[in-house]
mmCIF file of C-alpha atoms and ligand atoms in Angstrom:
data_model
loop_
_atom_site.group_PDB
_atom_site.id
_atom_site.type_symbol
_atom_site.label_atom_id
_atom_site.label_comp_id
_atom_site.label_asym_id
_atom_site.label_seq_id
_atom_site.Cartn_x
_atom_site.Cartn_y
_atom_site.Cartn_z
ATOM 1 C CA MET A 1 -0.005 -0.023 0.027
ATOM 2 C CA ILE A 2 1.547 3.327 -1.006
ATOM 3 C CA ILE A 3 0.296 6.334 0.909
ATOM 4 C CA LEU A 4 0.855 10.010 0.377
ATOM 5 C CA GLY A 5 0.854 11.919 3.524
ATOM 6 C CA VAL A 6 0.332 15.742 3.973
ATOM 7 C CA GLU A 7 0.935 17.789 7.143
ATOM 8 C CA THR A 8 0.099 21.441 7.518
ATOM 9 C CA SER A 9 -1.122 21.746 11.132
ATOM 10 C CA CYS A 10 1.414 24.359 12.298
ATOM 11 C CA ASP A 11 4.470 25.856 10.756
ATOM 12 C CA GLU A 12 5.871 22.823 8.797
ATOM 13 C CA THR A 13 4.596 22.200 5.255
ATOM 14 C CA SER A 14 5.347 18.506 4.764
ATOM 15 C CA ALA A 15 4.505 15.736 2.288
ATOM 16 C CA ALA A 16 5.702 12.131 2.407
ATOM 17 C CA VAL A 17 5.316 8.905 0.607
ATOM 18 C CA VAL A 18 5.296 5.724 2.782
ATOM 19 C CA SER A 19 4.920 2.176 1.813
ATOM 20 C CA GLU A 20 4.250 -0.449 4.621
ATOM 21 C CA SER A 21 6.404 1.428 7.212
ATOM 22 C CA VAL A 22 9.153 2.240 4.678
ATOM 23 C CA VAL A 23 9.609 5.940 4.133
ATOM 24 C CA LEU A 24 10.173 6.483 0.434
ATOM 25 C CA SER A 25 10.289 10.386 0.911
ATOM 26 C CA ASN A 26 9.701 12.858 3.605
ATOM 27 C CA VAL A 27 9.992 16.494 2.504
ATOM 28 C CA ILE A 28 9.709 19.202 5.173
ATOM 29 C CA SER A 29 9.647 22.896 4.627
ATOM 30 C CA SER A 30 10.017 24.725 7.909
ATOM 31 C CA GLN A 31 8.597 28.264 7.754
ATOM 32 C CA SER A 32 11.320 30.803 8.665
ATOM 33 C CA VAL A 33 8.823 33.729 8.388
ATOM 34 C CA HIS A 34 8.021 33.299 12.077
ATOM 35 C CA LEU A 35 11.514 33.552 13.459
ATOM 36 C CA GLN A 36 11.420 37.394 13.826
ATOM 37 C CA PHE A 37 8.255 37.139 15.904
ATOM 38 C CA GLY A 38 9.481 34.636 18.444
ATOM 39 C CA GLY A 39 6.532 32.213 17.800
ATOM 40 C CA VAL A 40 4.153 31.083 15.075
ATOM 41 C CA VAL A 41 1.921 33.761 13.467
ATOM 42 C CA PRO A 42 -1.182 31.845 12.314
ATOM 43 C CA GLU A 43 -2.025 33.979 9.279
ATOM 44 C CA LEU A 44 1.479 33.903 8.026
ATOM 45 C CA ALA A 45 1.584 30.143 8.503
ATOM 46 C CA SER A 46 -1.595 29.641 6.393
ATOM 47 C CA ARG A 47 -0.219 31.811 3.505
ATOM 48 C CA ALA A 48 3.159 30.042 3.563
ATOM 49 C CA HIS A 49 1.386 26.572 3.420
ATOM 50 C CA LEU A 50 -0.724 27.870 0.425
ATOM 51 C CA ARG A 51 2.466 28.862 -1.409
ATOM 52 C CA LYS A 52 4.354 25.639 -0.586
ATOM 53 C CA ILE A 53 1.895 22.799 -0.632
ATOM 54 C CA ILE A 54 1.971 21.952 -4.359
ATOM 55 C CA PRO A 55 5.810 22.030 -4.863
ATOM 56 C CA ILE A 56 6.372 20.070 -1.651
ATOM 57 C CA VAL A 57 3.927 17.271 -2.717
ATOM 58 C CA GLU A 58 5.583 17.262 -6.153
ATOM 59 C CA GLU A 59 9.024 16.979 -4.549
ATOM 60 C CA ALA A 60 7.846 14.174 -2.306
ATOM 61 C CA LEU A 61 6.519 12.207 -5.218
ATOM 62 C CA GLU A 62 9.697 12.806 -7.310
ATOM 63 C CA GLN A 63 11.994 11.699 -4.438
ATOM 64 C CA ALA A 64 10.026 8.644 -3.908
ATOM 65 C CA LYS A 65 9.995 7.895 -7.656
ATOM 66 C CA THR A 66 6.268 7.622 -7.492
ATOM 67 C CA THR A 67 3.389 9.083 -9.457
ATOM 68 C CA LEU A 68 -0.056 10.031 -8.158
ATOM 69 C CA ALA A 69 -1.426 7.162 -10.258
ATOM 70 C CA GLU A 70 0.523 4.722 -8.104
ATOM 71 C CA VAL A 71 -0.699 6.102 -4.801
ATOM 72 C CA ASP A 72 -3.340 3.941 -3.099
ATOM 73 C CA GLY A 73 -4.478 6.524 -0.594
ATOM 74 C CA ILE A 74 -3.901 9.950 0.763
ATOM 75 C CA ALA A 75 -3.629 10.905 4.483
ATOM 76 C CA VAL A 76 -3.957 14.493 5.738
ATOM 77 C CA THR A 77 -3.793 16.027 9.262
ATOM 78 C CA ARG A 78 -7.312 17.328 10.190
ATOM 79 C CA GLY A 79 -6.462 18.428 13.786
ATOM 80 C CA PRO A 80 -5.386 19.559 16.246
ATOM 81 C CA GLY A 81 -3.578 22.564 15.049
ATOM 82 C CA LEU A 82 -4.095 25.991 13.578
ATOM 83 C CA ILE A 83 -7.448 26.271 11.826
ATOM 84 C CA GLY A 84 -6.285 28.139 8.741
ATOM 85 C CA ALA A 85 -3.132 26.039 8.374
ATOM 86 C CA LEU A 86 -5.200 22.787 8.655
ATOM 87 C CA LEU A 87 -7.614 24.007 6.129
ATOM 88 C CA VAL A 88 -4.966 24.409 3.476
ATOM 89 C CA GLY A 89 -3.911 20.737 3.761
ATOM 90 C CA VAL A 90 -7.401 19.269 4.143
ATOM 91 C CA ASN A 91 -8.888 21.204 1.210
ATOM 92 C CA TYR A 92 -5.876 20.460 -1.063
ATOM 93 C CA VAL A 93 -6.158 16.727 -0.301
ATOM 94 C CA LYS A 94 -9.937 16.730 -0.756
ATOM 95 C CA GLY A 95 -9.495 18.229 -4.169
ATOM 96 C CA LEU A 96 -6.655 15.805 -5.110
ATOM 97 C CA ALA A 97 -8.569 12.732 -3.873
ATOM 98 C CA SER A 98 -11.676 13.717 -5.796
ATOM 99 C CA VAL A 99 -9.749 14.345 -9.036
ATOM 100 C CA LEU A 100 -7.832 11.021 -8.679
ATOM 101 C CA GLN A 101 -10.797 9.119 -7.400
ATOM 102 C CA LYS A 102 -8.684 7.723 -4.631
ATOM 103 C CA PRO A 103 -9.530 7.165 -0.936
ATOM 104 C CA PHE A 104 -8.391 9.681 1.605
ATOM 105 C CA ILE A 105 -8.322 9.850 5.317
ATOM 106 C CA GLY A 106 -8.186 12.644 7.907
ATOM 107 C CA VAL A 107 -5.605 11.895 10.617
ATOM 108 C CA ASN A 108 -5.271 13.081 14.132
ATOM 109 C CA HIS A 109 -1.892 14.840 14.391
ATOM 110 C CA ILE A 110 -1.306 13.217 17.848
ATOM 111 C CA GLU A 111 -2.043 9.770 16.399
ATOM 112 C CA GLY A 112 0.577 10.646 13.817
ATOM 113 C CA HIS A 113 3.220 11.247 16.520
ATOM 114 C CA VAL A 114 2.194 7.883 18.108
ATOM 115 C CA TYR A 115 2.680 6.103 14.788
ATOM 116 C CA SER A 116 5.953 7.780 14.060
ATOM 117 C CA ASN A 117 7.412 4.979 16.243
ATOM 118 C CA PHE A 118 6.165 2.309 13.836
ATOM 119 C CA LEU A 119 7.948 3.918 10.834
ATOM 120 C CA GLU A 120 11.158 2.055 11.571
ATOM 121 C CA ASN A 121 9.888 -0.504 14.134
ATOM 122 C CA PRO A 122 6.775 -1.973 12.401
ATOM 123 C CA ASP A 123 6.759 -4.977 14.791
ATOM 124 C CA ILE A 124 6.453 -3.150 18.193
ATOM 125 C CA GLU A 125 4.223 -5.262 20.462
ATOM 126 C CA LEU A 126 1.052 -3.956 22.028
ATOM 127 C CA PRO A 127 0.008 -2.863 24.548
ATOM 128 C CA LEU A 128 2.440 0.050 24.206
ATOM 129 C CA LEU A 129 2.807 2.850 26.747
ATOM 130 C CA CYS A 130 3.163 6.032 24.701
ATOM 131 C CA LEU A 131 4.604 9.235 26.054
ATOM 132 C CA ILE A 132 3.679 12.093 23.672
ATOM 133 C CA VAL A 133 5.740 15.266 24.227
ATOM 134 C CA SER A 134 5.390 18.177 21.825
ATOM 135 C CA GLY A 135 4.803 21.878 21.637
ATOM 136 C CA GLY A 136 1.126 21.339 22.254
ATOM 137 C CA HIS A 137 0.827 17.989 24.100
ATOM 138 C CA THR A 138 2.093 16.167 27.033
ATOM 139 C CA GLN A 139 0.248 12.773 27.385
ATOM 140 C CA LEU A 140 0.696 9.377 28.623
ATOM 141 C CA VAL A 141 -1.477 7.015 26.674
ATOM 142 C CA ILE A 142 -1.768 3.318 26.388
ATOM 143 C CA LEU A 143 -2.151 2.007 22.876
ATOM 144 C CA LYS A 144 -4.185 -1.142 23.778
ATOM 145 C CA GLU A 145 -4.620 -2.308 20.180
ATOM 146 C CA HIS A 146 -4.130 -0.439 16.985
ATOM 147 C CA LEU A 147 -5.988 2.898 16.919
ATOM 148 C CA SER A 148 -7.441 2.215 20.401
ATOM 149 C CA TYR A 149 -6.274 4.545 23.178
ATOM 150 C CA GLN A 150 -6.532 4.928 27.034
ATOM 151 C CA LEU A 151 -5.452 8.320 28.275
ATOM 152 C CA ILE A 152 -3.786 7.949 31.682
ATOM 153 C CA GLY A 153 -2.076 11.289 32.148
ATOM 154 C CA THR A 154 -1.961 14.756 30.607
ATOM 155 C CA THR A 155 -0.627 18.218 31.464
ATOM 156 C CA ARG A 156 -2.748 20.479 33.576
ATOM 157 C CA ASP A 157 -1.301 23.637 32.166
ATOM 158 C CA ASP A 158 1.617 24.115 29.649
ATOM 159 C CA ALA A 159 2.956 21.297 27.447
ATOM 160 C CA VAL A 160 6.625 20.436 28.008
ATOM 161 C CA GLY A 161 7.639 21.629 24.583
ATOM 162 C CA GLU A 162 5.834 24.970 25.316
ATOM 163 C CA ALA A 163 7.836 25.122 28.629
ATOM 164 C CA PHE A 164 11.102 24.744 26.646
ATOM 165 C CA ASP A 165 9.953 27.488 24.264
ATOM 166 C CA LYS A 166 8.813 29.861 27.044
ATOM 167 C CA VAL A 167 11.929 29.446 29.110
ATOM 168 C CA ALA A 168 14.125 29.985 26.021
ATOM 169 C CA LYS A 169 12.244 33.210 25.280
ATOM 170 C CA LEU A 170 12.673 34.532 28.783
ATOM 171 C CA LEU A 171 16.411 33.684 28.572
ATOM 172 C CA GLY A 172 16.577 35.647 25.383
ATOM 173 C CA LEU A 173 17.077 32.459 23.168
ATOM 174 C CA PRO A 174 15.459 31.990 19.685
ATOM 175 C CA TYR A 175 12.241 30.061 18.866
ATOM 176 C CA PRO A 176 11.896 27.140 18.949
ATOM 177 C CA GLY A 177 13.640 26.972 22.327
ATOM 178 C CA GLY A 178 13.899 23.128 22.730
ATOM 179 C CA PRO A 179 16.824 22.450 20.447
ATOM 180 C CA THR A 180 18.838 25.481 21.692
ATOM 181 C CA ILE A 181 18.355 24.675 25.392
ATOM 182 C CA ASP A 182 19.279 20.978 24.642
ATOM 183 C CA LYS A 183 22.497 22.174 22.957
ATOM 184 C CA LEU A 184 23.399 24.767 25.766
ATOM 185 C CA ALA A 185 22.582 22.294 28.495
ATOM 186 C CA GLN A 186 25.272 19.927 27.383
ATOM 187 C CA SER A 187 27.976 22.215 28.662
ATOM 188 C CA GLY A 188 26.091 23.323 31.809
ATOM 189 C CA ASP A 189 25.753 21.987 35.403
ATOM 190 C CA PRO A 190 22.328 20.397 36.060
ATOM 191 C CA GLU A 191 22.849 20.699 39.780
ATOM 192 C CA TYR A 192 23.391 24.462 39.623
ATOM 193 C CA VAL A 193 19.750 25.197 40.772
ATOM 194 C CA GLN A 194 17.236 22.727 42.088
ATOM 195 C CA PHE A 195 14.067 23.707 40.179
ATOM 196 C CA PRO A 196 10.775 22.388 41.338
ATOM 197 C CA ILE A 197 9.142 19.385 39.786
ATOM 198 C CA GLY A 198 5.398 19.763 38.928
ATOM 199 C CA LEU A 199 2.880 17.897 41.104
ATOM 200 C CA ALA A 200 5.770 16.264 42.933
ATOM 201 C CA LYS A 201 3.578 15.368 46.008
ATOM 202 C CA GLU A 202 0.667 13.966 44.112
ATOM 203 C CA ASN A 203 0.238 10.290 43.163
ATOM 204 C CA THR A 204 -0.724 11.136 39.563
ATOM 205 C CA PHE A 205 0.255 10.526 35.978
ATOM 206 C CA ASP A 206 -0.502 14.106 35.165
ATOM 207 C CA PHE A 207 2.049 16.871 34.502
ATOM 208 C CA SER A 208 2.401 20.509 35.315
ATOM 209 C CA TYR A 209 4.937 22.878 33.896
ATOM 210 C CA SER A 210 3.798 26.375 34.735
ATOM 211 C CA GLY A 211 5.522 26.345 38.200
ATOM 212 C CA LEU A 212 8.802 25.254 36.690
ATOM 213 C CA LYS A 213 8.639 28.061 34.125
ATOM 214 C CA THR A 214 7.908 30.640 36.768
ATOM 215 C CA ALA A 215 10.756 29.353 38.934
ATOM 216 C CA VAL A 216 13.196 29.825 36.092
ATOM 217 C CA LEU A 217 11.765 33.286 35.492
ATOM 218 C CA ASN A 218 12.162 34.279 39.151
ATOM 219 C CA HIS A 219 15.698 32.868 39.293
ATOM 220 C CA ALA A 220 16.725 34.758 36.108
ATOM 221 C CA ARG A 221 15.291 38.016 37.404
ATOM 222 C CA GLN A 222 17.505 37.873 40.561
ATOM 223 C CA LEU A 223 20.716 37.736 38.347
ATOM 224 C CA SER A 224 22.607 40.622 36.908
ATOM 225 C CA ALA A 225 22.846 40.615 33.113
ATOM 226 C CA LYS A 226 26.533 39.464 33.510
ATOM 227 C CA ASP A 227 25.606 36.546 35.819
ATOM 228 C CA LEU A 228 22.709 35.497 33.643
ATOM 229 C CA LYS A 229 25.115 35.266 30.708
ATOM 230 C CA ASN A 230 27.764 33.413 32.714
ATOM 231 C CA HIS A 231 25.234 30.956 34.124
ATOM 232 C CA LEU A 232 23.159 30.477 30.914
ATOM 233 C CA THR A 233 24.271 26.944 30.288
ATOM 234 C CA ASN A 234 23.768 26.066 33.948
ATOM 235 C CA ILE A 235 20.172 27.395 33.947
ATOM 236 C CA CYS A 236 19.500 25.478 30.781
ATOM 237 C CA ALA A 237 20.859 22.326 32.238
ATOM 238 C CA SER A 238 18.940 22.681 35.544
ATOM 239 C CA PHE A 239 15.709 23.488 33.814
ATOM 240 C CA GLN A 240 16.075 20.534 31.376
ATOM 241 C CA LYS A 241 16.848 18.214 34.249
ATOM 242 C CA ALA A 242 13.659 19.153 36.140
ATOM 243 C CA ALA A 243 11.585 19.064 32.871
ATOM 244 C CA VAL A 244 12.880 15.619 31.930
ATOM 245 C CA GLU A 245 12.986 13.974 35.361
ATOM 246 C CA VAL A 246 9.188 14.172 35.762
ATOM 247 C CA LEU A 247 8.587 12.739 32.261
ATOM 248 C CA VAL A 248 10.830 9.721 33.019
ATOM 249 C CA GLU A 249 9.429 9.127 36.506
ATOM 250 C CA ARG A 250 5.761 9.172 35.404
ATOM 251 C CA THR A 251 6.448 7.044 32.426
ATOM 252 C CA ILE A 252 8.327 4.258 34.287
ATOM 253 C CA ARG A 253 5.824 4.276 37.220
ATOM 254 C CA ALA A 254 2.946 3.978 34.616
ATOM 255 C CA ALA A 255 4.621 1.145 32.908
ATOM 256 C CA ARG A 256 5.031 -0.763 36.188
ATOM 257 C CA THR A 257 1.526 0.119 37.487
ATOM 258 C CA TYR A 258 -0.138 -0.978 34.213
ATOM 259 C CA GLN A 259 2.357 -3.850 33.651
ATOM 260 C CA ILE A 260 3.360 -2.725 30.193
ATOM 261 C CA ARG A 261 6.806 -3.744 28.984
ATOM 262 C CA GLN A 262 7.101 -1.542 25.903
ATOM 263 C CA ILE A 263 7.439 2.287 25.932
ATOM 264 C CA ALA A 264 7.366 4.600 22.954
ATOM 265 C CA VAL A 265 8.215 8.270 23.211
ATOM 266 C CA SER A 266 7.254 10.641 20.415
ATOM 267 C CA GLY A 267 6.785 14.308 19.506
ATOM 268 C CA GLY A 268 9.266 17.203 19.179
ATOM 269 C CA VAL A 269 10.631 16.822 22.711
ATOM 270 C CA ALA A 270 11.427 13.148 22.009
ATOM 271 C CA ALA A 271 14.382 14.692 20.132
ATOM 272 C CA ASN A 272 15.848 15.877 23.483
ATOM 273 C CA SER A 273 19.182 14.149 24.175
ATOM 274 C CA HIS A 274 18.792 14.133 27.956
ATOM 275 C CA LEU A 275 15.322 12.589 27.699
ATOM 276 C CA ARG A 276 16.527 9.863 25.369
ATOM 277 C CA GLU A 277 19.456 9.090 27.727
ATOM 278 C CA MET A 278 17.507 9.138 31.002
ATOM 279 C CA MET A 279 14.488 7.177 29.632
ATOM 280 C CA ARG A 280 16.825 4.454 28.182
ATOM 281 C CA GLN A 281 18.688 4.266 31.454
ATOM 282 C CA ARG A 282 15.680 3.970 33.699
ATOM 283 C CA ALA A 283 13.856 1.701 31.335
ATOM 284 C CA GLY A 284 16.853 -0.521 31.230
ATOM 285 C CA GLU A 285 16.922 -0.778 35.099
ATOM 286 C CA PHE A 286 13.443 -2.328 34.948
ATOM 287 C CA LYS A 287 14.099 -4.386 31.802
ATOM 288 C CA LEU A 288 11.518 -2.347 29.863
ATOM 289 C CA LYS A 289 11.870 -1.883 26.089
ATOM 290 C CA VAL A 290 12.002 1.772 24.997
ATOM 291 C CA TYR A 291 11.557 3.077 21.491
ATOM 292 C CA PHE A 292 12.264 6.632 20.119
ATOM 293 C CA PRO A 293 11.679 7.588 16.585
ATOM 294 C CA ASN A 294 14.587 8.657 14.390
ATOM 295 C CA LEU A 295 15.260 12.439 15.067
ATOM 296 C CA THR A 296 13.595 13.432 11.723
ATOM 297 C CA TYR A 297 10.280 11.829 12.828
ATOM 298 C CA CYS A 298 10.155 13.432 16.242
ATOM 299 C CA THR A 299 9.255 16.963 15.121
ATOM 300 C CA ASP A 300 6.372 17.535 12.804
ATOM 301 C CA ASN A 301 6.588 15.565 9.467
ATOM 302 C CA ALA A 302 4.189 13.947 6.958
ATOM 303 C CA ALA A 303 5.719 10.520 7.104
ATOM 304 C CA MET A 304 4.049 9.905 10.544
ATOM 305 C CA ILE A 305 0.720 11.073 9.125
ATOM 306 C CA ALA A 306 1.006 8.802 6.170
ATOM 307 C CA ARG A 307 1.825 5.881 8.536
ATOM 308 C CA ALA A 308 -1.146 6.547 10.756
ATOM 309 C CA GLY A 309 -3.320 7.069 7.645
ATOM 310 C CA GLN A 310 -2.139 3.632 6.401
ATOM 311 C CA GLU A 311 -3.265 1.959 9.624
ATOM 312 C CA ARG A 312 -6.763 3.616 9.305
ATOM 313 C CA LEU A 313 -7.207 2.923 5.642
ATOM 314 C CA GLN A 314 -6.120 -0.749 6.127
ATOM 315 C CA GLN A 315 -8.765 -1.068 8.850
ATOM 316 C CA GLY A 316 -11.374 0.304 6.324
ATOM 317 C CA PHE A 317 -11.659 3.875 7.547
ATOM 318 C CA ARG A 318 -12.501 6.513 4.813
ATOM 319 C CA SER A 319 -13.078 10.221 5.008
ATOM 320 C CA HIS A 320 -15.638 11.967 2.866
ATOM 321 C CA ALA A 321 -15.862 15.268 1.000
ATOM 322 C CA GLU A 322 -17.499 16.825 4.070
ATOM 323 C CA LEU A 323 -14.500 16.142 6.312
ATOM 324 C CA ASN A 324 -13.910 19.238 8.582
ATOM 325 C CA VAL A 325 -10.797 20.430 10.478
ATOM 326 C CA TYR A 326 -10.780 20.404 14.271
ATOM 327 C CA PRO A 327 -8.277 22.782 15.886
ATOM 328 C CA SER A 328 -8.643 21.097 19.314
ATOM 329 C CA LEU A 329 -9.265 17.512 18.324
ATOM 330 C CA ALA A 330 -8.319 14.973 21.133
ATOM 331 C CA LEU A 331 -6.615 11.680 20.600
ATOM 332 C CA GLY A 332 -9.156 8.998 19.877
ATOM 333 C CA GLU A 333 -11.965 11.472 19.287
ATOM 334 C CA GLU A 334 -13.936 10.454 16.262
ATOM 335 C CA LYS A 335 -15.397 13.242 14.118
ATOM 336 C CA SER A 336 -16.348 13.242 10.564
HETATM 337 O O1 KG4 B 401 5.985 17.866 17.549
HETATM 338 P P1 KG4 B 401 6.353 19.177 17.299
HETATM 339 O O2 KG4 B 401 7.217 19.436 16.073
HETATM 340 O O3 KG4 B 401 5.142 20.195 17.143
HETATM 341 C C1 KG4 B 401 3.997 20.072 17.891
HETATM 342 O O4 KG4 B 401 3.149 19.199 17.468
HETATM 343 O O5 KG4 B 401 3.862 20.828 18.851
HETATM 344 O O6 KG4 B 401 7.164 19.730 18.632
HETATM 345 C C2 KG4 B 401 7.743 21.020 18.650
HETATM 346 C C3 KG4 B 401 8.257 21.227 20.052
HETATM 347 C C4 KG4 B 401 8.731 22.556 20.300
HETATM 348 O O7 KG4 B 401 8.238 23.021 21.508
HETATM 349 C C5 KG4 B 401 10.236 22.483 20.397
HETATM 350 O O8 KG4 B 401 10.909 23.402 21.256
HETATM 351 C C6 KG4 B 401 10.453 21.043 20.970
HETATM 352 O O9 KG4 B 401 9.343 20.306 20.241
HETATM 353 N N1 KG4 B 401 11.707 20.409 20.631
HETATM 354 C C7 KG4 B 401 12.499 20.117 21.707
HETATM 355 C C8 KG4 B 401 13.761 19.607 20.989
HETATM 356 N N2 KG4 B 401 13.553 19.710 19.661
HETATM 357 C C9 KG4 B 401 12.232 20.169 19.480
HETATM 358 N N3 KG4 B 401 12.478 20.206 22.996
HETATM 359 C C10 KG4 B 401 13.601 19.753 23.730
HETATM 360 N N4 KG4 B 401 14.774 19.327 23.157
HETATM 361 C C11 KG4 B 401 14.804 19.255 21.795
HETATM 362 N N5 KG4 B 401 15.924 18.682 21.243
HETATM 363 ZN ZN1 ZN B 402 3.445 17.704 16.331
#
């Protein structure tokens, strides 16, 4: 089955061709127009998607040495995400599918992140404990069987990627903050400040990041400009340690509580080097298997949308011309 995937939920215009978990192409155009604003400007994102979508799809087909005639189905992100950005992808795919008379399927972006793990590991056993960590989501979910989810924990305020981005901004670092903090933290001392861990006293699988963000802000405000500069790497390392520790603790405890032996981490923050190291270490101590997608498939990409779409199409799901976009669609939520 050859699937064309299209992703336009935020600031990446991406198209990919995937055949049975093998990625034949995955073209991603990241919009640089937002850099000067320190965050994504929705209207500019929609316009950039409009300009790029056709050339990006053409490039994905070309790199995969595939034609539209050979494609068996098309998958497109229908939510969650920015409404105008989602509309570009969904309407383009609706038109394409109608002209080609091919099946198409609207995919939940978070489901795409979950299925990014199956791109290079098609034989992961279920049930699978999934930690989804991105700019918009921080969730612990059990994938009981394919496309069937049980939510066991979520953030009560900021998502972890959002915390990385906000902390970077208050430290004067560029957007998106995650990769920069990850890099700076490598030469910093994680023991420099003990930042608080969200919901530390509660027996919960939920997360909270607003207190950690405020603690970093308060700490930075106490420092002179010179000290802030001198301790920048230490602050990054201390923040990252606190942000990651809670993810690892909740995930390992959930795996033991629900007796699940396989863990899969996905989403942009799954690219974080400290998270990858700590999760592997702790999982190893309990003889749990842990999967991370290849770095390319952690942040937003269309290959993961194609892979999730393939699962849905194989199970007989189809979308229709009336398919709508849903900016705050939840994982597992069925909407036409
Ligand atoms: O999955 P993604 O591309 O988009 C959403 O669905 O939100 O995730 C983007 C998020 C951003 O918050 C970004 O700062 C974060 O992932 N991120 C990282 C790293 N790379 C990207 N956070 C920590 N460490 C990284 N290496
Ligand atoms: Zn994402």
